[in-house]
Amino acid sequence: MTPKDLLARRAPAEVRAPQPADPGPAWCEGAETVGTAESALPPDPAEEAVGAAGTPATAPATAARTADRTPRHPDSDRAGSAHPDDDHPTPAQPNSDAAGSARPDGEHPVPAHPHDHHPAALTVSGPGPAPGRPAAPDPQEGPRPMATASPEPQAHGTRPPAGGARASAPAPGGAPRPARAPGTAPARSVPRHKVAVLGAHLGGGMLAAILARAGIDTVLVDSPHDADVPAGETTVPYTAEVFELLARRYDVPELSALGHFGELPEDVRRTSGVKRSIGFVYARPGTRVRPHQVVQFNVPSEHGESHLYRPDVDAWVHRLAVRHGAKAAPNRPVLTEVTGEAGDFVVELADGSAVGAEFVVDMSGPDAPLLDRLGPEPALRPLRHSSRVLTAHLRGVRPLERRVDPGAGGTPWTGGTTQVVFPGGWMQLVPFGEDRTGEGALTSVAVSLDAKQWPQRSASPEEDFQHLVRQFPDLAWQFAEASAVRPWASAESWQYAATRTVGDGFVVLDRSAVRCDFTLSRDVTLTAELVHEAAAHLIAAARDGDWSAERFRPLETFQATLIEHGERLLRSALTATSDFRLWNAFCRVWLLHSMFAALSLKRARNDALATGDRSDQWRELGRHRGAGLWFPVYAGFVALFDDTDRLLRQVADQRLAPGAAAERIFGQLRTASFVPPLFGFGDPADRYYNFTPLKRLKVLLWAKRRAPHLVQRVLTPGATVLPSVER
């Protein structure tokens, strides 16, 4: 069964996806939406809605953990709580099968760290070395000491039909799940752990590091699709703030480096790249790009946003998890299947060994083994924005600035992420490495197409891509001499979501539960958000000894809420591609969303840290606020996002002209009291956003004198608009 056939089979009526939390009263219709929302807000700090009703989602104390702390038993009054109270982490359990921390494939060990007091032990769970996971490929010329060079991943898998042989049947469009080593039998006595995390990629590694740091006996297991499923490679300021929150809330300080490019290890920085801008180039078939149809946001972020070369980043996060106490099998054999039941799961590995766990977090990918346990087929449903996707890593891509002038207010496109937008789709260009201005640089290309407007022309993804770029003169020039380093891959109905994600003794999370578009940094951002929420629930469950399915229903709802937000965002983006005026307006609302989300999350984090080690320290994080946000945020902005979405739906339904919708959105941006006038977001002709230190000071003065109080709180000390910023 092909991926398209699998996702075309919609869930029966009785199998429904978990519904997002109720966002509250609907906003009124019309262009006065934002003004109405703002008028209902409290005018001063005395009336500010702080400590709104909600269930707590607390985290472990950041003080050093002691090895002899014992877990608390479940409290009867907490069994049905909607959010965890995780200020009492569960200790790690000793494992007599521990071995040394050095990986046998030649990677450098992680340097010592002040917090490195957990043993970097690896669970020896098999009869001896076996063929392991391929080493991360090097995108640069010449050898790299971290890992042995190998071909880049070639394809991505999808979930096989129910009842198929998981261990040997190839996934449609991808590599087969490895069979158990010949002549071996299932392990009868296996090392036992509290939690098994399936999927040794960015999300799985971060979660394993956090759980191990909290004292939970965790094993991190490789998935056969960790390396061959394309993954997100870019961050935005909001993504960086989520990484910083993970580091501060869960006391894994190294994770902040994922949001602060300069703090990443040198070898990871060398193959990745700092992201200095986000550019949008609007193209139409058959014509050159018009000079006035480009938009560029240049943000000299305090973080240094990143282009993440995932093979190296994922390998670094795996080593980080091991250093904080997570276990991993030698040579990293991939999982083949999961047997057993809640409290007594057995994860079978490709070398014939196995590991056991009381609870399993399945982040392994689109053919996740635990999806079969979640009820009748289909386990996956297509999303409303369900495009076909083409991906590859290329060399020989000519720098776009040689053909399309960024303009007097812009910077070279190769300095950041570039979205070439056209009716019915977009192409994301992500250059890697230190020198990204030459044709020898490695460039990631991800194309997302509405299949109705851009039907498949060839069975070969590369030929399909060539047919596409020939429609656009500037792209045809840019890719005339490009060649693939990681071969082209494609998938119909790329976006999907699981219909259910929680079962007895396990949860299906992240890339096992959802696959979203790479544009606007949704993939990496969603992963970080889900790890943050899942960690709180898992730590609380370990503390209370309650691993029931009901305990994790709030996590299921949280994940569904974020998936719904992603659907809305991408559906709106696809509609906005129909007209440059509409895209020009939409991308400003998106940037404002990212900015307000980053600033508001930072304020919420600092407010929580200022309270000290209280049981309700993190209660304001984890509650749905609208617009995909789960922390305190200015209500007027949520109204702006909702109204933009409503207008774009009217355009999609042909009830409103694109130009009229664009003017309505620009009108909102001009009149909303929470948008600093200095940004020029309400002026369609102001297409370059350069946030200089002088502008930061002017925004600060505006915030103190004219901004609504709740906006002022996120733009004053501790916020990213200040020239000197404290984390």
Short mmCIF file of C-alpha atoms in Angstrom, two decimals, residues 10 82 88 127 133 147 296 309 399 449 582 589 601 613 619 639 678 710:
data_model
loop_
_atom_site.label_atom_id
_atom_site.label_comp_id
_atom_site.label_asym_id
_atom_site.label_seq_id
_atom_site.Cartn_x
_atom_site.Cartn_y
_atom_site.Cartn_z
CA ARG A 10 -9.80 8.37 6.55
CA ALA A 82 -4.89 17.81 34.00
CA HIS A 88 9.93 15.75 42.90
CA PRO A 127 25.65 -10.97 22.64
CA ARG A 133 23.47 2.77 12.61
CA ALA A 147 32.15 10.04 12.28
CA GLN A 296 13.25 40.18 3.97
CA TYR A 309 22.68 20.06 9.77
CA PRO A 399 23.52 32.05 -5.01
CA LEU A 449 3.35 21.67 -3.65
CA LEU A 582 -1.71 38.76 0.25
CA VAL A 589 1.47 38.51 10.74
CA LEU A 601 7.52 32.90 26.47
CA ASP A 613 11.20 26.44 43.73
CA ARG A 619 1.52 26.42 36.23
CA ALA A 639 -7.38 38.15 17.84
CA LEU A 678 8.58 51.74 14.06
CA LEU A 710 0.64 43.60 29.05
#
